[in-house]
Amino acid sequence: MNKDPQSATQAIVKWRQLLGDEYVITDHEPLKQASTATFTTSATVIAILKPARDQVAAAVAVAAEYSLPLYTISSGKNWGYGSRVPSTNDSVLLDLGRLNDISGYDPEHHLVTVGAGVTQRQLADFLLAQGGMDWMDCTGSHPDCSIVGNTVERGFGHTPYGEHANFIGAMEVLLADGRIIKTGFGRFDGAKASGMYKWGLGPALDQLFLQSNLGIVLSITLWLMPKPEQFVAFYLSAPNETALEQIVAALVPLKRSGVITSLPHIANAYRVLGGMQQYPWPMFSNHPVQFPLHGDVLSQLKKQWQVGTWNVSGALYGTKEQVANARKQVRRALRTVKGARLNFISDSLLRFIEIFQKPIAFITRMDIPGMLKVLRPVHNMMKGQPSAQFLTSSYWRMKTGPDGRFDMDKDNVGLIWSAFVAPADAKNARQLMDIVDTVLPQFGFEPAVTLTLLNERCIDAVVSISFDRTASAPDGKSWDELALQCRDKLYQAMFSHGFYPYRTDVGKMAEMVHCGDPQYLQVLADLKHALDPQGIFAPGRYIASASEKFTGAVSN
Amino acid sequence: MNKDPQSATQAIVKWRQLLGDEYVITDHEPLKQASTATFTTSATVIAILKPARDQVAAAVAVAAEYSLPLYTISSGKNWGYGSRVPSTNDSVLLDLGRLNDISGYDPEHHLVTVGAGVTQRQLADFLLAQGGMDWMDCTGSHPDCSIVGNTVERGFGHTPYGEHANFIGAMEVLLADGRIIKTGFGRFDGAKASGMYKWGLGPALDQLFLQSNLGIVLSITLWLMPKPEQFVAFYLSAPNETALEQIVAALVPLKRSGVITSLPHIANAYRVLGGMQQYPWPMFSNHPVQFPLHGDVLSQLKKQWQVGTWNVSGALYGTKEQVANARKQVRRALRTVKGARLNFISDSLLRFIEIFQKPIAFITRMDIPGMLKVLRPVHNMMKGQPSAQFLTSSYWRMKTGPDGRFDMDKDNVGLIWSAFVAPADAKNARQLMDIVDTVLPQFGFEPAVTLTLLNERCIDAVVSISFDRTASAPDGKSWDELALQCRDKLYQAMFSHGFYPYRTDVGKMAEMVHCGDPQYLQVLADLKHALDPQGIFAPGRYIASASEKFTGAVSN
């Protein structure tokens, strides 16, 4: 990369001419913000570009001319994994937020094309406005998060269309030399099945551009889920720690036989409580705080919110008969979970609870309005309606919650997400959880985890390290420092047990691009060399530099 | 490529040293056979190598040393698409038939690793021997066809695991420079979810090596279907041509809602009759033969075999209740198909028919034993048991059927398969069929077609051009010549209507690697240059030469 500061200055002049001053940001404050994530990072941003769709290639050409690294963001809300912070120092951020076009909605074949800047909220609203006959799969992240941004990171949601990488019909990709290609059948003029048949003819390229720096994904043609005839959510909470094994053992066969087609989420108490409230600071006004929270206080919160040690949220989708049948089978299977409460909540039951929340609260002596604050968003999310509710759990250790603008980076929220994949069985789920339960408390963090049945064979465990970046940690340490140490120890422990990440934060990139079989790493570098020989795109993101040479044995 | 005959001679000496004489075939007759497909081709084979697993890399190194093109085959039974005939002249065949190891069967997570040479029969037998708790998805091709060979061509079968490209857990790939990589999590030492989580970390490479010449797939870790609690096959036959639209309109919503999870096949009368008998030569002993067969004779055969103008075979998989429910819904949906007969055939009903075939035949005056010859294999195939029965349809125009060795190339069977993708809706299915019905008869071929609901959004139409390579065509023309003309006309007509192939025969490769957006073609060439700069692997197969430069507008 070019280290001459002159060239950056010259490039910025060109970008200003190209995009207009308004869309080339070089002021100190926004650049500082863009270099701030929810944990300690080091890379800085020297400019932010906000091109329109037809300016992106020209903006990239300038970067190539001056050999400046470009780091692409869509909405920039990659919270917990690095926000907008680039993988290499002195990067120029390429913000694709203006590529927010929704096009080509095809209700007959259930597809739609979204630009890189289209947010969850935007697509959900669009589909509702079109009659609501197709649902998107959304994640628990913010409604203003980009769909393409999540998909290119191989994010996942909750519905039968939850493993996003599987539901890409086609993509438009900009390459480093300015070429724009359409994947799948998009290569052929007027191909009717374009976007419907995803592989195209010859090698299929889509997956090359996920978790990648080989090209910039400008748009994705998404497969949408036809609104099912019937939808019922189900929730289970179980009191015992060993419920985890029982839940996994009960749900996996249902997933394998297709009774459950969606992605059930299994969350421990810490994870769920984070969505209900913040750390109970007032309860510690007279005692030293607990890091992590445990014992009686934890029990009290669990009781107050009716939260189990383990909690499942899932949903059944299908025809009326399919759902009725699945409901019976889910009930039967989960009966094996000792002491568990299982509830099925349909649209109409939820409405009933909402209408009669006061009397129900009176009778049950439970905080029904408080619960509805979470229940309604979860219910809606599993029907493709995003909500900001879930991310509030990231404010767990903060003294105040998010305000309307919801800017975790600016709010000094501390958050690192680490996501590991385990075989979908009780033994592995337990082994993985034991690691989390051991490592996180050592550093003073609550071991908050969600395990998702990603498909019939895998569990994806997302571990949250939550903290307040402005607070001081015990013994004069910094939470920022503890969080990175904890994350590193967690990775190490996971690796030594054979659990690897499906996705990684920007701070772990440098290590991960050198992790694994050197022959494999070399192939990635070869591909980088073929498609981006100058290394303009996000250097060091998921792929090491094209010029590196890998030799020797597997290193992890 | 090296054109010096000396180098071939020298390379062969080295290969003989490396593999032993037995495994380096250079005799005229087998080479001639290997250069023979089921239609006219021109490329020749100069040697056949049959390395063991640990000799493959060294064999490739010799080819690289002498710049000789290697064309990989697994079982070599790519009938209808080119058999063993390479995509470039003077190729050395790399026959991976000895890589027939089945390993790593994991009944808990339902996966198994098959070497490139493992046949359908071998895996089916293996799984039965293991207790039959997992089923493979097999194709209608021969039991001795390679599973890897089919998968790397993105072949498809009948069960819920029918779209094979989706069920690859991991692969072992040999690159042109001798590196062997494991895809997915295989890059990480001891990764427990290897083979279960298919994407790995960073860009996912599997799909690069399907329909590709970028590497040689040595083995695939396949996802297997857990044996369902219940299985019921269904068959529909409908008398009217317009049944096609009604069938598609009825089945697609069931596929989209997940009531049908498998891949129903919709075949026209010509396609089904081919499986029942050969062209009815004896009926024309006193009349001039009909090419294509039509009118009264066709009607008579349809009546005799109870074959409809359109015929569906499909199956329901799941729990007892799911299947019972799906059965009701399939019945309800297919009621819209005018004059159709729908039968559900369970394991027990089929056994009953087999036991009482004579009295049933007597009562129904139908050729029950004849029908069972097809019904039993179809039933078993949909349960993962391959059969040679279906390929006999390729002998339609021959005077005698296949013998035990089943060698279509040697038997001079004429067959070209062309497979086009259409959006899954009635209008497109009709438009596609109209093209087939117009083009094939013009050249004297029966328009035999199977349309498969590949997934919720696409139909894949496989068109058979069947002939006898030894027979003479009317007006002194050759069937070989007519077949190629017909295939070319069919492609042309399909393209002009926006239907493109999912796969193509070796004769069409040269055209197809130049077809479509030049920017896209250039990316493929760039990847070829990155991974196989010498162009050792299957030059011209799905990807043009690395040295070609693509410019200009979309060409198709």
PDB file of N, CA, C and O in Angstrom, chain A residues 43 148 211 310 312 317 323-324 374 400 443 491 503 530:
ATOM      1  N   ALA A  43      -6.878   0.504  13.970  1.00  0.00           N
ATOM      2  CA  ALA A  43      -6.830   1.058  12.608  1.00  0.00           C
ATOM      3  C   ALA A  43      -7.606   2.373  12.512  1.00  0.00           C
ATOM      4  O   ALA A  43      -8.667   2.523  13.105  1.00  0.00           O
ATOM      5  N   VAL A 148     -27.494  -6.585   3.052  1.00  0.00           N
ATOM      6  CA  VAL A 148     -26.332  -7.092   2.316  1.00  0.00           C
ATOM      7  C   VAL A 148     -25.140  -7.227   3.272  1.00  0.00           C
ATOM      8  O   VAL A 148     -24.414  -8.220   3.244  1.00  0.00           O
ATOM      9  N   GLN A 211     -17.664 -13.020   3.320  1.00  0.00           N
ATOM     10  CA  GLN A 211     -16.497 -13.008   4.215  1.00  0.00           C
ATOM     11  C   GLN A 211     -15.236 -12.910   3.362  1.00  0.00           C
ATOM     12  O   GLN A 211     -14.394 -13.809   3.351  1.00  0.00           O
ATOM     13  N   TRP A 310     -32.090 -21.934  31.027  1.00  0.00           N
ATOM     14  CA  TRP A 310     -32.041 -22.050  29.558  1.00  0.00           C
ATOM     15  C   TRP A 310     -33.405 -21.708  28.980  1.00  0.00           C
ATOM     16  O   TRP A 310     -34.442 -22.071  29.561  1.00  0.00           O
ATOM     17  N   VAL A 312     -35.656 -21.182  25.194  1.00  0.00           N
ATOM     18  CA  VAL A 312     -35.718 -21.404  23.751  1.00  0.00           C
ATOM     19  C   VAL A 312     -36.742 -20.467  23.138  1.00  0.00           C
ATOM     20  O   VAL A 312     -37.834 -20.302  23.701  1.00  0.00           O
ATOM     21  N   TYR A 317     -43.720 -22.814  11.041  1.00  0.00           N
ATOM     22  CA  TYR A 317     -44.187 -22.142   9.830  1.00  0.00           C
ATOM     23  C   TYR A 317     -44.748 -23.213   8.913  1.00  0.00           C
ATOM     24  O   TYR A 317     -44.148 -24.266   8.768  1.00  0.00           O
ATOM     25  N   VAL A 323     -48.444 -27.095  10.872  1.00  0.00           N
ATOM     26  CA  VAL A 323     -48.103 -26.417  12.113  1.00  0.00           C
ATOM     27  C   VAL A 323     -48.760 -27.111  13.302  1.00  0.00           C
ATOM     28  O   VAL A 323     -48.131 -27.310  14.353  1.00  0.00           O
ATOM     29  N   ALA A 324     -50.012 -27.517  13.113  1.00  0.00           N
ATOM     30  CA  ALA A 324     -50.697 -28.205  14.209  1.00  0.00           C
ATOM     31  C   ALA A 324     -49.951 -29.486  14.568  1.00  0.00           C
ATOM     32  O   ALA A 324     -49.747 -29.822  15.741  1.00  0.00           O
ATOM     33  N   VAL A 374     -40.587  -7.424  25.298  1.00  0.00           N
ATOM     34  CA  VAL A 374     -39.677  -8.331  24.598  1.00  0.00           C
ATOM     35  C   VAL A 374     -40.453  -9.305  23.702  1.00  0.00           C
ATOM     36  O   VAL A 374     -40.059  -9.599  22.581  1.00  0.00           O
ATOM     37  N   THR A 400     -26.933   3.745  31.629  1.00  0.00           N
ATOM     38  CA  THR A 400     -28.198   4.132  30.989  1.00  0.00           C
ATOM     39  C   THR A 400     -28.350   3.342  29.696  1.00  0.00           C
ATOM     40  O   THR A 400     -27.358   2.872  29.117  1.00  0.00           O
ATOM     41  N   PHE A 443     -12.659 -13.294  33.772  1.00  0.00           N
ATOM     42  CA  PHE A 443     -12.330 -11.907  33.450  1.00  0.00           C
ATOM     43  C   PHE A 443     -13.421 -10.942  33.934  1.00  0.00           C
ATOM     44  O   PHE A 443     -13.402  -9.769  33.593  1.00  0.00           O
ATOM     45  N   TYR A 491     -11.036 -17.829  22.396  1.00  0.00           N
ATOM     46  CA  TYR A 491     -10.643 -18.412  21.111  1.00  0.00           C
ATOM     47  C   TYR A 491      -9.684 -19.588  21.324  1.00  0.00           C
ATOM     48  O   TYR A 491      -9.843 -20.656  20.740  1.00  0.00           O
ATOM     49  N   ARG A 503     -17.294 -16.594  11.932  1.00  0.00           N
ATOM     50  CA  ARG A 503     -17.161 -15.181  11.602  1.00  0.00           C
ATOM     51  C   ARG A 503     -16.256 -14.614  12.668  1.00  0.00           C
ATOM     52  O   ARG A 503     -16.185 -15.148  13.771  1.00  0.00           O
ATOM     53  N   ALA A 530      -5.366 -12.776  -7.969  1.00  0.00           N
ATOM     54  CA  ALA A 530      -6.027 -12.812  -9.282  1.00  0.00           C
ATOM     55  C   ALA A 530      -7.037 -11.680  -9.426  1.00  0.00           C
ATOM     56  O   ALA A 530      -7.160 -11.083 -10.493  1.00  0.00           O
TER      57      ALA A 530
END
